[in-house]
GROMACS .gro file of C-alpha atoms in nm:
model
  207
    1MET     CA    1  -2.044   0.831   0.020
    2SER     CA    2  -1.840   1.131  -0.121
    3ALA     CA    3  -1.527   1.182  -0.198
    4GLN     CA    4  -1.234   1.397  -0.058
    5ASN     CA    5  -1.002   1.428  -0.367
    6ILE     CA    6  -0.693   1.470  -0.164
    7SER     CA    7  -0.406   1.725  -0.290
    8LEU     CA    8  -0.133   1.544  -0.326
    9GLU     CA    9   0.137   1.877  -0.278
   10ALA     CA   10   0.448   1.879  -0.095
   11ASN     CA   11   0.242   2.040   0.182
   12HIS     CA   12  -0.015   1.793   0.264
   13LEU     CA   13   0.302   1.518   0.292
   14LYS     CA   14   0.517   1.427   0.530
   15ALA     CA   15   0.804   1.174   0.447
   16VAL     CA   16   0.830   0.912   0.688
   17GLN     CA   17   1.178   0.727   0.672
   18THR     CA   18   1.146   0.792   0.271
   19SER     CA   19   1.224   1.066   0.021
   20VAL     CA   20   0.914   1.224  -0.143
   21SER     CA   21   0.878   1.492  -0.460
   22ILE     CA   22   0.647   1.572  -0.703
   23GLU     CA   23   0.756   1.453  -1.051
   24LYS     CA   24   0.571   1.442  -1.377
   25ILE     CA   25   0.545   1.114  -1.515
   26ASP     CA   26   0.348   1.047  -1.887
   27GLY     CA   27   0.239   1.387  -1.877
   28ARG     CA   28   0.081   1.431  -1.585
   29LYS     CA   29   0.216   1.510  -1.172
   30ALA     CA   30   0.283   1.250  -0.959
   31VAL     CA   31   0.373   1.175  -0.576
   32LYS     CA   32   0.733   0.986  -0.577
   33VAL     CA   33   0.812   0.796  -0.255
   34ILE     CA   34   1.155   0.594  -0.219
   35LYS     CA   35   1.214   0.423   0.097
   36SER     CA   36   1.526   0.541   0.286
   37LYS     CA   37   1.833   0.343   0.265
   38SER     CA   38   1.884   0.340   0.665
   39VAL     CA   39   1.581   0.094   0.700
   40VAL     CA   40   1.708  -0.251   0.650
   41LYS     CA   41   1.394  -0.434   0.785
   42ASP     CA   42   1.074  -0.503   0.564
   43ASP     CA   43   0.718  -0.405   0.629
   44GLU     CA   44   0.807  -0.055   0.850
   45ALA     CA   45   0.674   0.276   0.826
   46THR     CA   46   0.799   0.413   0.494
   47TYR     CA   47   0.537   0.579   0.336
   48ALA     CA   48   0.443   0.946   0.246
   49LYS     CA   49   0.189   1.063   0.491
   50ILE     CA   50  -0.126   1.251   0.385
   51ASN     CA   51  -0.074   1.519   0.688
   52ASP     CA   52  -0.457   1.654   0.713
   53VAL     CA   53  -0.685   1.336   0.655
   54LYS     CA   54  -0.762   1.110   0.962
   55PHE     CA   55  -0.924   0.791   0.865
   56LYS     CA   56  -1.127   0.536   0.988
   57ASP     CA   57  -1.394   0.347   0.796
   58GLY     CA   58  -1.514   0.416   0.425
   59ILE     CA   59  -1.331   0.379   0.088
   60ILE     CA   60  -0.944   0.483  -0.022
   61GLU     CA   61  -0.840   0.495  -0.405
   62VAL     CA   62  -0.551   0.568  -0.558
   63GLU     CA   63  -0.315   0.498  -0.896
   64VAL     CA   64   0.012   0.369  -0.834
   65LEU     CA   65   0.316   0.277  -1.051
   66SER     CA   66   0.607   0.145  -0.970
   67ARG     CA   67   0.932   0.035  -1.096
   68LEU     CA   68   1.270  -0.125  -0.937
   69LEU     CA   69   1.531   0.113  -0.828
   70PRO     CA   70   1.893   0.029  -1.044
   71ASP     CA   71   2.038  -0.040  -0.696
   72ALA     CA   72   1.781  -0.266  -0.594
   73PRO     CA   73   1.844  -0.596  -0.434
   74GLU     CA   74   1.769  -0.949  -0.600
   75HIS     CA   75   1.454  -0.964  -0.383
   76ALA     CA   76   1.286  -0.629  -0.453
   77ARG     CA   77   0.958  -0.685  -0.607
   78GLY     CA   78   0.810  -0.319  -0.675
   79PHE     CA   79   0.659  -0.281  -0.355
   80ILE     CA   80   0.383  -0.038  -0.359
   81GLY     CA   81   0.052   0.037  -0.176
   82LEU     CA   82  -0.150   0.207   0.092
   83ALA     CA   83  -0.092   0.240   0.455
   84PHE     CA   84  -0.403   0.316   0.663
   85ARG     CA   85  -0.538   0.423   1.032
   86ILE     CA   86  -0.151   0.520   1.117
   87ASN     CA   87  -0.174   0.660   1.441
   88ASP     CA   88   0.026   1.009   1.521
   89ASP     CA   89   0.382   0.825   1.633
   90ASN     CA   90   0.402   0.592   1.347
   91SER     CA   91   0.464   0.306   1.554
   92ARG     CA   92   0.098   0.166   1.451
   93PHE     CA   93  -0.094   0.112   1.134
   94GLU     CA   94  -0.244  -0.110   0.905
   95SER     CA   95  -0.108  -0.191   0.544
   96ILE     CA   96  -0.204  -0.375   0.181
   97TYR     CA   97   0.059  -0.346  -0.061
   98ILE     CA   98   0.117  -0.564  -0.402
   99ARG     CA   99   0.474  -0.721  -0.564
  100PRO     CA  100   0.388  -0.626  -0.894
  101THR     CA  101   0.674  -0.852  -1.015
  102ASN     CA  102   0.490  -1.138  -0.867
  103GLY     CA  103   0.197  -1.124  -1.115
  104MET     CA  104   0.405  -1.206  -1.377
  105ALA     CA  105   0.660  -1.449  -1.227
  106ASP     CA  106   0.643  -1.802  -1.391
  107ASP     CA  107   0.669  -1.989  -1.005
  108GLN     CA  108   0.329  -2.065  -0.880
  109LEU     CA  109   0.393  -1.922  -0.525
  110ARG     CA  110   0.516  -1.637  -0.628
  111ARG     CA  111   0.226  -1.565  -0.802
  112ASN     CA  112   0.011  -1.676  -0.503
  113ARG     CA  113   0.208  -1.335  -0.311
  114SER     CA  114   0.138  -1.094  -0.525
  115ILE     CA  115  -0.112  -0.904  -0.320
  116GLN     CA  116   0.000  -0.852   0.053
  117TYR     CA  117  -0.163  -0.742   0.415
  118PHE     CA  118   0.016  -0.686   0.723
  119SER     CA  119   0.002  -0.472   1.032
  120TYR     CA  120   0.290  -0.262   1.183
  121PRO     CA  121   0.437  -0.347   1.428
  122ASP     CA  122   0.344  -0.724   1.510
  123PHE     CA  123   0.194  -0.915   1.190
  124LYS     CA  124   0.451  -0.839   0.872
  125PHE     CA  125   0.442  -1.064   0.579
  126THR     CA  126   0.697  -1.304   0.800
  127ASP     CA  127   0.445  -1.348   1.077
  128SER     CA  128   0.127  -1.374   0.854
  129ARG     CA  129   0.313  -1.692   0.644
  130LYS     CA  130   0.431  -1.877   0.976
  131SER     CA  131   0.084  -1.844   1.157
  132SER     CA  132  -0.186  -1.858   0.859
  133PRO     CA  133  -0.043  -1.943   0.525
  134GLY     CA  134  -0.158  -1.813   0.231
  135VAL     CA  135  -0.478  -1.629   0.409
  136TYR     CA  136  -0.325  -1.232   0.373
  137GLU     CA  137  -0.172  -1.322   0.053
  138THR     CA  138  -0.312  -1.371  -0.321
  139TYR     CA  139  -0.237  -1.336  -0.703
  140ALA     CA  140  -0.364  -1.077  -0.893
  141ASP     CA  141  -0.283  -0.950  -1.281
  142MET     CA  142  -0.012  -0.682  -1.207
  143ALA     CA  143   0.322  -0.545  -1.348
  144LEU     CA  144   0.578  -0.316  -1.311
  145ASN     CA  145   0.536   0.059  -1.487
  146ARG     CA  146   0.197  -0.014  -1.519
  147TRP     CA  147  -0.088   0.239  -1.392
  148ILE     CA  148  -0.258  -0.005  -1.127
  149LYS     CA  149  -0.591   0.133  -0.947
  150LEU     CA  150  -0.637   0.014  -0.588
  151LYS     CA  151  -0.943   0.034  -0.371
  152ILE     CA  152  -0.975  -0.037  -0.029
  153GLU     CA  153  -1.271  -0.064   0.155
  154VAL     CA  154  -1.259  -0.070   0.558
  155LYS     CA  155  -1.518  -0.115   0.798
  156GLY     CA  156  -1.441  -0.203   1.135
  157ALA     CA  157  -1.192  -0.496   1.158
  158LYS     CA  158  -1.258  -0.608   0.814
  159ALA     CA  159  -1.064  -0.452   0.474
  160LYS     CA  160  -1.176  -0.566   0.120
  161LEU     CA  161  -0.864  -0.466  -0.184
  162PHE     CA  162  -1.041  -0.437  -0.511
  163ILE     CA  163  -0.738  -0.398  -0.851
  164ASP     CA  164  -0.826  -0.254  -1.146
  165ASN     CA  165  -1.183  -0.206  -1.090
  166ALA     CA  166  -1.266  -0.537  -0.990
  167LYS     CA  167  -1.630  -0.639  -0.926
  168GLN     CA  168  -1.536  -0.894  -0.679
  169PRO     CA  169  -1.216  -0.825  -0.401
  170ASN     CA  170  -0.881  -0.960  -0.423
  171LEU     CA  171  -0.852  -0.962  -0.127
  172ILE     CA  172  -1.065  -0.978   0.136
  173VAL     CA  173  -0.895  -0.904   0.535
  174ASN     CA  174  -1.167  -1.036   0.849
  175ASP     CA  175  -0.978  -0.924   1.102
  176LEU     CA  176  -0.749  -0.579   1.110
  177LYS     CA  177  -0.482  -0.672   1.372
  178MET     CA  178  -0.570  -0.313   1.484
  179GLY     CA  179  -0.931  -0.396   1.572
  180ALA     CA  180  -1.233  -0.238   1.485
  181ASP     CA  181  -1.227   0.089   1.661
  182ALA     CA  182  -0.874   0.240   1.532
  183SER     CA  183  -0.805   0.549   1.336
  184GLY     CA  184  -0.546   0.762   1.179
  185PHE     CA  185  -0.361   0.871   0.897
  186VAL     CA  186  -0.354   0.754   0.539
  187GLY     CA  187   0.016   0.701   0.388
  188LEU     CA  188   0.150   0.617  -0.011
  189PHE     CA  189   0.335   0.321   0.123
  190VAL     CA  190   0.670   0.198  -0.032
  191ASP     CA  191   0.970  -0.053   0.048
  192ILE     CA  192   1.306  -0.175  -0.061
  193GLY     CA  193   1.383  -0.125  -0.396
  194THR     CA  194   1.087   0.079  -0.520
  195GLU     CA  195   1.017   0.410  -0.684
  196GLY     CA  196   0.667   0.435  -0.677
  197PHE     CA  197   0.438   0.658  -0.800
  198PHE     CA  198   0.067   0.794  -0.677
  199ARG     CA  199  -0.169   0.983  -0.850
  200ASN     CA  200  -0.578   1.067  -0.829
  201LEU     CA  201  -0.608   0.989  -0.438
  202LYS     CA  202  -0.947   0.972  -0.319
  203ILE     CA  203  -1.058   0.902   0.009
  204TYR     CA  204  -1.462   0.806   0.108
  205PRO     CA  205  -1.497   0.864   0.474
  206ALA     CA  206  -1.797   0.624   0.608
  207GLN     CA  207  -2.117   0.852   0.677
   0.00000   0.00000   0.00000
């Protein structure tokens, strides 16, 4: 597969219930995304949408770094990740994101919840914890204020997440809730209390 290097400039991004800006961090440009304070619920459509790329199957790679905002609530975890197969009106999408604070927690249950899959609008993290505890969450080594490489492989109804060039997937989702034939946009996802940074976005569409 040949990569599409996605230009992360303002004219390629649409802020969806977020504020989006281009910033310099570590001397390099990155996209900063912060969730709108008007969105109270978790696992909502809160991302910077790449407005000129459609994606169905293939690979998405990006480097992410998250910090907690000064006014972040107690339950904030530095939530940051990717949304994909976003439909035109942002009413449906798939997402895998990470909780960097959990990767360093002393509480084993929190550590087990470092990575999360959800599907909007009907399969949020609260739904999966009720119906399938532990199936859509797992642990990986991660921390706040550190660049972390995410790679998501998507094929049909299956997705795999690899963190920091891991040989084996850190998370496997065998039943993406939108089904095998869904397609749509890609988004740079954050949730409450997060100052999220993204760089080096590459998309490899399946041939």
